[in-house]
XYZ file of C-alpha atoms in Angstrom:
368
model
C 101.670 57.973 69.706
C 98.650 57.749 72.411
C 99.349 56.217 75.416
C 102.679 54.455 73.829
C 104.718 53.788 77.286
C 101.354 52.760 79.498
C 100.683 54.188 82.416
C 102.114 53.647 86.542
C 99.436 54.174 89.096
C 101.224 53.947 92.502
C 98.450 53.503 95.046
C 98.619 54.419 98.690
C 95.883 53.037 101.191
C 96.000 54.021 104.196
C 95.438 57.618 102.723
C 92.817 56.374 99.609
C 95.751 58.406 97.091
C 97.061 57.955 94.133
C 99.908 59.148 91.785
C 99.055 58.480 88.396
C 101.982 58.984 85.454
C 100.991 58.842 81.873
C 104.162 57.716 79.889
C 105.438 58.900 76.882
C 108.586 56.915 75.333
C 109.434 60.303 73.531
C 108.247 64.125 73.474
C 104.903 64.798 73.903
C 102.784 64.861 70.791
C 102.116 68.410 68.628
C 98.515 67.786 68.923
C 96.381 68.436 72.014
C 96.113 65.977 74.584
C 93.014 65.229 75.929
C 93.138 62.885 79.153
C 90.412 61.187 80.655
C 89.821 59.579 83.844
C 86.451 57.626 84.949
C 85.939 55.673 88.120
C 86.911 52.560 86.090
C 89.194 53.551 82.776
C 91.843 56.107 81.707
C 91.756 57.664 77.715
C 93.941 59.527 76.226
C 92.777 61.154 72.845
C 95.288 62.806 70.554
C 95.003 63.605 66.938
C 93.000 60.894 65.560
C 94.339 58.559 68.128
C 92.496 57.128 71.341
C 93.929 54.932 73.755
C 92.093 53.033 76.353
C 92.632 51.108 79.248
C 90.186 49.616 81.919
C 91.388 49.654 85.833
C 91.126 46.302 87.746
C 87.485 45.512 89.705
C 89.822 46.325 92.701
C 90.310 49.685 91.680
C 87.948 52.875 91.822
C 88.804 56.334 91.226
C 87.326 59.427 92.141
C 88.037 61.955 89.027
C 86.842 64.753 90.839
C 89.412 65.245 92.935
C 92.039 65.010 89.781
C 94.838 67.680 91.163
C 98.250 68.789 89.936
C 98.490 67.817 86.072
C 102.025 68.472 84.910
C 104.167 67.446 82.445
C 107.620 66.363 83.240
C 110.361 65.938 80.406
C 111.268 62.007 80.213
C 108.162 60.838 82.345
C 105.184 62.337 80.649
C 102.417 63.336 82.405
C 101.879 63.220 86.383
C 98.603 63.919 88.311
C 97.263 63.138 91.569
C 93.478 61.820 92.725
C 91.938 60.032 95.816
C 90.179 56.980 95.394
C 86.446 56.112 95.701
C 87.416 52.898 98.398
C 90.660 51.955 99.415
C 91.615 48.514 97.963
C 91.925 45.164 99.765
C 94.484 45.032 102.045
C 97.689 42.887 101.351
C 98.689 40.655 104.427
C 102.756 41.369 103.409
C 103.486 39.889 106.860
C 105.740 37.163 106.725
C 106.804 35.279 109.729
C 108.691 31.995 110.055
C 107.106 31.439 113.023
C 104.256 30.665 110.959
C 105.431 29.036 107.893
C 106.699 25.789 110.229
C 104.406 23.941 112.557
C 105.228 21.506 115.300
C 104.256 17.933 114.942
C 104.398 18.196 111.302
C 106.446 16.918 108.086
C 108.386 18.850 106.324
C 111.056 19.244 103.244
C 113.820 21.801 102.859
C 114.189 22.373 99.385
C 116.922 24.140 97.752
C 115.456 27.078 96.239
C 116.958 27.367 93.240
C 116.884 23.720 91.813
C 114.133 22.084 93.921
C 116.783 19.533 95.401
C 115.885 17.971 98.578
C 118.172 19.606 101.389
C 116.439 18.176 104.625
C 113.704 15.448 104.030
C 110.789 14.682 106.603
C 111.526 16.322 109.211
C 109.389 16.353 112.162
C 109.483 19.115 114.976
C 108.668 19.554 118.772
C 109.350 22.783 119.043
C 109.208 25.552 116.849
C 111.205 28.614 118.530
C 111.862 31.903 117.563
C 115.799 33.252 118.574
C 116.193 36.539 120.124
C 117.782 39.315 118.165
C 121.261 39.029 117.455
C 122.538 41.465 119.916
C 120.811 39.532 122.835
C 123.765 39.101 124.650
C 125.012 42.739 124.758
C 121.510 44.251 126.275
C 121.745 41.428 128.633
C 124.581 42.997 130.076
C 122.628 46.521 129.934
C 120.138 45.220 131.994
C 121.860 43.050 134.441
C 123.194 44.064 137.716
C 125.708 40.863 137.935
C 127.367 38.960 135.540
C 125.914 37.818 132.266
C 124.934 34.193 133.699
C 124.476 33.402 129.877
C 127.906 34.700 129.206
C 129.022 30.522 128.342
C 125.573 29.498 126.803
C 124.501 28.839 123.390
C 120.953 28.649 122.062
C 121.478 25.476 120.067
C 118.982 23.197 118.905
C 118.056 19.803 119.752
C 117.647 16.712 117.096
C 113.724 17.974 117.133
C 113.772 21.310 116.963
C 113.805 24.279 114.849
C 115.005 27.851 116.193
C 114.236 30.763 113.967
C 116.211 33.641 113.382
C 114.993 37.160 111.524
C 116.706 35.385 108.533
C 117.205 32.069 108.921
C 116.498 28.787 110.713
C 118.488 26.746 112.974
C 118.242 22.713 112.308
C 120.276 19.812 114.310
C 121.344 17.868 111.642
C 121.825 14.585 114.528
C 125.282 13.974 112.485
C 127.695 14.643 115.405
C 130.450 12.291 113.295
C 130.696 14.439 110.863
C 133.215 16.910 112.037
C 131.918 20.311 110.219
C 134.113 23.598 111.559
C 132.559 26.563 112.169
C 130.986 29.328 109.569
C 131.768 26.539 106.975
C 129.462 27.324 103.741
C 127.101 24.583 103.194
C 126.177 24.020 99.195
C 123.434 22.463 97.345
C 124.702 19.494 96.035
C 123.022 19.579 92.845
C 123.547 23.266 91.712
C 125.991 23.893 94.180
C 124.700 27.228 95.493
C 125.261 28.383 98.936
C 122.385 27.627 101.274
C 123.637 28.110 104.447
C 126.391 27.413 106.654
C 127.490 25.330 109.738
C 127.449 26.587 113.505
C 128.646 23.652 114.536
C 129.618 19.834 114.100
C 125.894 19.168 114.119
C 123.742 22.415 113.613
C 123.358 24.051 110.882
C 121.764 27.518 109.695
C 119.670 27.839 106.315
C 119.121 31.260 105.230
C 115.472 31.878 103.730
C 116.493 33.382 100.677
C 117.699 29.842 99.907
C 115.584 27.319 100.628
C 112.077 26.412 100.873
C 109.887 24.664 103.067
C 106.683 22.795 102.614
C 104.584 19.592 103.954
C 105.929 16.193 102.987
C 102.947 15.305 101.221
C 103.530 18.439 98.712
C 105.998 18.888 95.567
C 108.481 21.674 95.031
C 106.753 24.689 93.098
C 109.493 26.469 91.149
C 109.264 30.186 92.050
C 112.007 32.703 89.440
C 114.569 33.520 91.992
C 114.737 37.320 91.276
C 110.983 37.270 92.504
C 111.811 35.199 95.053
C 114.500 37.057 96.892
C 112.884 40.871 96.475
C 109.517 38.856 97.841
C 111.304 37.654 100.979
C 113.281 40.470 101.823
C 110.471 42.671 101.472
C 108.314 40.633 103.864
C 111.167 40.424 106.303
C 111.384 44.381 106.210
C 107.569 44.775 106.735
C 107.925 42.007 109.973
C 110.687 43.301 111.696
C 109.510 47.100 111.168
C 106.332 45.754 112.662
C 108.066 44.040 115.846
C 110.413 46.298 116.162
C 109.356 49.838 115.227
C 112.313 50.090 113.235
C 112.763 51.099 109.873
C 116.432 51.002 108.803
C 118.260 48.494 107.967
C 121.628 47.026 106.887
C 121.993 44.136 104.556
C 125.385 42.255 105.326
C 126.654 39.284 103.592
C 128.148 36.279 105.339
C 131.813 37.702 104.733
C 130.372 40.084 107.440
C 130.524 43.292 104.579
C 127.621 45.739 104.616
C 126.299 45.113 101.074
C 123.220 47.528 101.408
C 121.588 50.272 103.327
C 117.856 50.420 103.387
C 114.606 52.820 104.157
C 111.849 51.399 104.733
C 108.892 54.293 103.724
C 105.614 52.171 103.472
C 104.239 48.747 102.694
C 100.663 49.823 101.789
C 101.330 50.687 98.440
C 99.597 49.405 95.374
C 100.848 49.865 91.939
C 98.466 49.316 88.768
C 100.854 49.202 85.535
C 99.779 48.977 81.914
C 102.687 48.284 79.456
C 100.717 50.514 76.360
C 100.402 49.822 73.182
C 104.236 50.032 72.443
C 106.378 46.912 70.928
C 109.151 48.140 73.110
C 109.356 48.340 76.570
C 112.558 48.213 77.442
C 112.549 51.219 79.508
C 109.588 50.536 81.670
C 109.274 47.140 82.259
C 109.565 45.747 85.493
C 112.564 43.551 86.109
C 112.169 42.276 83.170
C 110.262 39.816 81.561
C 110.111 37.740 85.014
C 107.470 41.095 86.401
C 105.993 41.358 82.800
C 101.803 41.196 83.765
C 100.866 37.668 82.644
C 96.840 38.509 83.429
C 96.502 41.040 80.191
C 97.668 44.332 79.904
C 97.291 45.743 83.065
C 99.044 44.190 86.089
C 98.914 44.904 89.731
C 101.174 44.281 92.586
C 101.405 44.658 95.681
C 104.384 46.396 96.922
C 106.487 47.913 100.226
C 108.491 51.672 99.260
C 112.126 51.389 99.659
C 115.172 53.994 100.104
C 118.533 52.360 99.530
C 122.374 52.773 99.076
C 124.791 50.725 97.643
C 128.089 50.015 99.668
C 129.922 48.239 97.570
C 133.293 49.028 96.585
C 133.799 51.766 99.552
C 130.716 53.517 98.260
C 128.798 55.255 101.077
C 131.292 54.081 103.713
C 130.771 56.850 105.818
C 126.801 56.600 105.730
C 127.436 52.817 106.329
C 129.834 53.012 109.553
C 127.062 55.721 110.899
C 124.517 53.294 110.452
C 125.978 49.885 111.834
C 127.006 51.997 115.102
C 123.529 53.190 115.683
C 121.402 51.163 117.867
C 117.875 52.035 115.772
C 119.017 50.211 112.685
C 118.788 46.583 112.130
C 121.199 44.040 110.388
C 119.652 41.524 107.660
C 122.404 38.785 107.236
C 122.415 37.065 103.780
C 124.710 34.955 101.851
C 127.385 37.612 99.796
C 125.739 36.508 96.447
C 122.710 37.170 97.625
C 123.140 40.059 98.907
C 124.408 41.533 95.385
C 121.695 39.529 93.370
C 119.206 41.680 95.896
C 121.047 44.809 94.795
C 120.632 43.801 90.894
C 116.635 43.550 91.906
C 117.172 46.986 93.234
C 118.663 48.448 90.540
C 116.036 46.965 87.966
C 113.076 48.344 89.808
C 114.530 52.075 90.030
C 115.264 52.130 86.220
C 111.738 50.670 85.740
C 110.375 53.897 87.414
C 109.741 57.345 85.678
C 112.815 59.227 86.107
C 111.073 62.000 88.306
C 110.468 59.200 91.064
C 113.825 57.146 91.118
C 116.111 59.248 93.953
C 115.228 61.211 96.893
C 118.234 63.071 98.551
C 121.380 60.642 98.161
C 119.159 57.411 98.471
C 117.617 55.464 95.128
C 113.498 55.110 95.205
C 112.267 51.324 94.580
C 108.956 49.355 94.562
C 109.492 46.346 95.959
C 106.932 43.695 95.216
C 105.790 41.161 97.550
């Protein structure tokens, strides 16, 4: 069988490590197995057999520090080895504050069928929004009364406020009479893109829409890959700003959805598919993560710990959580919030069985 399910190299670089799993789809052959690792290539020789596969120009080993063979039943074969360089770094930052300019033209795209939501729109200021719970340290830290107790941070016609997970337009349509927290919907495909704060501004989530100069076109991203790429750069931001590390993922119905552990975002994995028609087991997320550039693929990814709430499930964990002032709320539309958990799911059954829970929390790669 050779190398039949590929191999998983899951990179660290801020240590120069690696974890490298050689994967069977069944048992072990009877014959020996003889594995090789060189600076550029693995082999694996059994019986007659020899599989091959070269390591992108990124990616140098050092196989004298191989450590720790072992097989495990259901993965196939795990080792451990440092790295001759560590790889390029991945700028997984993402910030809205950057992705709008002032005194520039922009279109709001919905996301999912590249309709036009907001069309040239031109902005003076560009403004990031304090944290949601703004008003409550306020009154931590004042002496006297909250003298923003009666204000709102609303936008003006020309502005754009940004919030961890969304941004804040005037829409300069004061006749039209919206109420509050009313969904807004794509026209076309009529998914949810935001919803109204009041009779003339209105809050786009980014997991719904995209932004880019007038002059451009829409580029169609697949929206599984778009979601789990957002999310994951808003994790790696706000643990950056914030020092923080948990978070919860609610949905606009104000139910926590999702916890989630951040545990690194300088990971690397290298992934060869094998020589095997069927890779049903090991794929990642399915054909939309297959690796179009031959058969080895790299991403780069952030390390994840979650836990499902729906359906009363980890209640207690999530009550804990919302009450403690170290973890942060994400606030996405409900459906996206369980489309995000589908992602989830996917990418722990695409990982050898070995790595996919630690404790009471589910492991997952999360590519950016």
């Amino acid at each position: 069988p050779g190398m039949a399910g590929g191999f998983l190299l899951e990179i660290r670089r801020g240590t120069q490590s690696a974890l490298l799993v050689i994967r069977y789809e069944a048992d072990l052959p009877s014959s020996p197995v003889d594995v090789s690792v060189a600076a550029d290539r693995l082999e694996v020789r059994s019986g007659g057999s020899c599989e091959a596969a070269a390591l992108p120009a990124e990616v140098r080993l050092l196989p004298a520090t191989c450590r720790g063979l072992r097989r495990l039943r259901g993965d196939g074969l795990h080792l451990r080895l440092r790295l001759r360089r560590p790889p390029p770094s991945a700028d997984l930052v993402f910030t809205l504050r950057e992705s709008l300019k002032p005194q520039t033209n922009y279109v709001f795209y919905c996301q999912s069928c590249g309709d036009i939501i907001e069309k040239d729109r031109n902005f003076l200021r560009v403004l990031p929004l304090p944290s949601e719970n703004w008003s409550a340290l306020v009154e931590e830290w004042c002496c006297h009364p909250n003298p923003f107790a009666r204000s709102t941070l609303h936008p003006r016609h020309h502005d754009c406020f940004l919030g961890d997970t969304f941004f804040l337009l005037n829409s300069g349509n004061e006749s039209h009479k919206s109420k509050e927290n009313t969904r807004v919907f794509c026209k076309r495909c009529k998914n949810m893109l935001g919803e109204t704060v009041s009779s003339d501004i209105i809050k786009y989530y980014v997991t719904e829409v995209v932004t880019g100069p007038s002059e451009g076109s829409f580029n169609p991203t697949p929206r599984s890959q778009f979601v789990q790429s957002i999310v994951a750069q808003c994790l790696v931001e706000l643990s950056s700003a914030k020092s923080t590390f948990r978070f919860t993922v609610k949905g606009d119905d104000g139910k926590i959805y999702i916890l989630i552990w951040l545990l690194n975002s300088d990971t690397l994995l290298v992934e060869s598919l094998g020589s095997s028609s069927s890779h049903s087991v090991f794929t990642r997320f399915g054909d939309i993560f297959t690796p179009s550039s031959g058969p080895v693929g790299t991403w780069n990814a952030v390390k994840v710990l979650y836990q499902p709430c729906i359906k009363s499930k980890s209640k207690d964990l999530a009550d804990a959580w919302e009450s403690d002032i170290g973890v942060h709320p994400l606030k996405f539309p409900s459906e996206t919030c369980l489309e995000l958990l589908l992602v989830l799911g996917l990418s722990t059954i695409s990982l050898p069985p070995s790595l996919r829970y630690m404790n009471s929390f589910q492991v997952r790669n999360s590519c950016s």
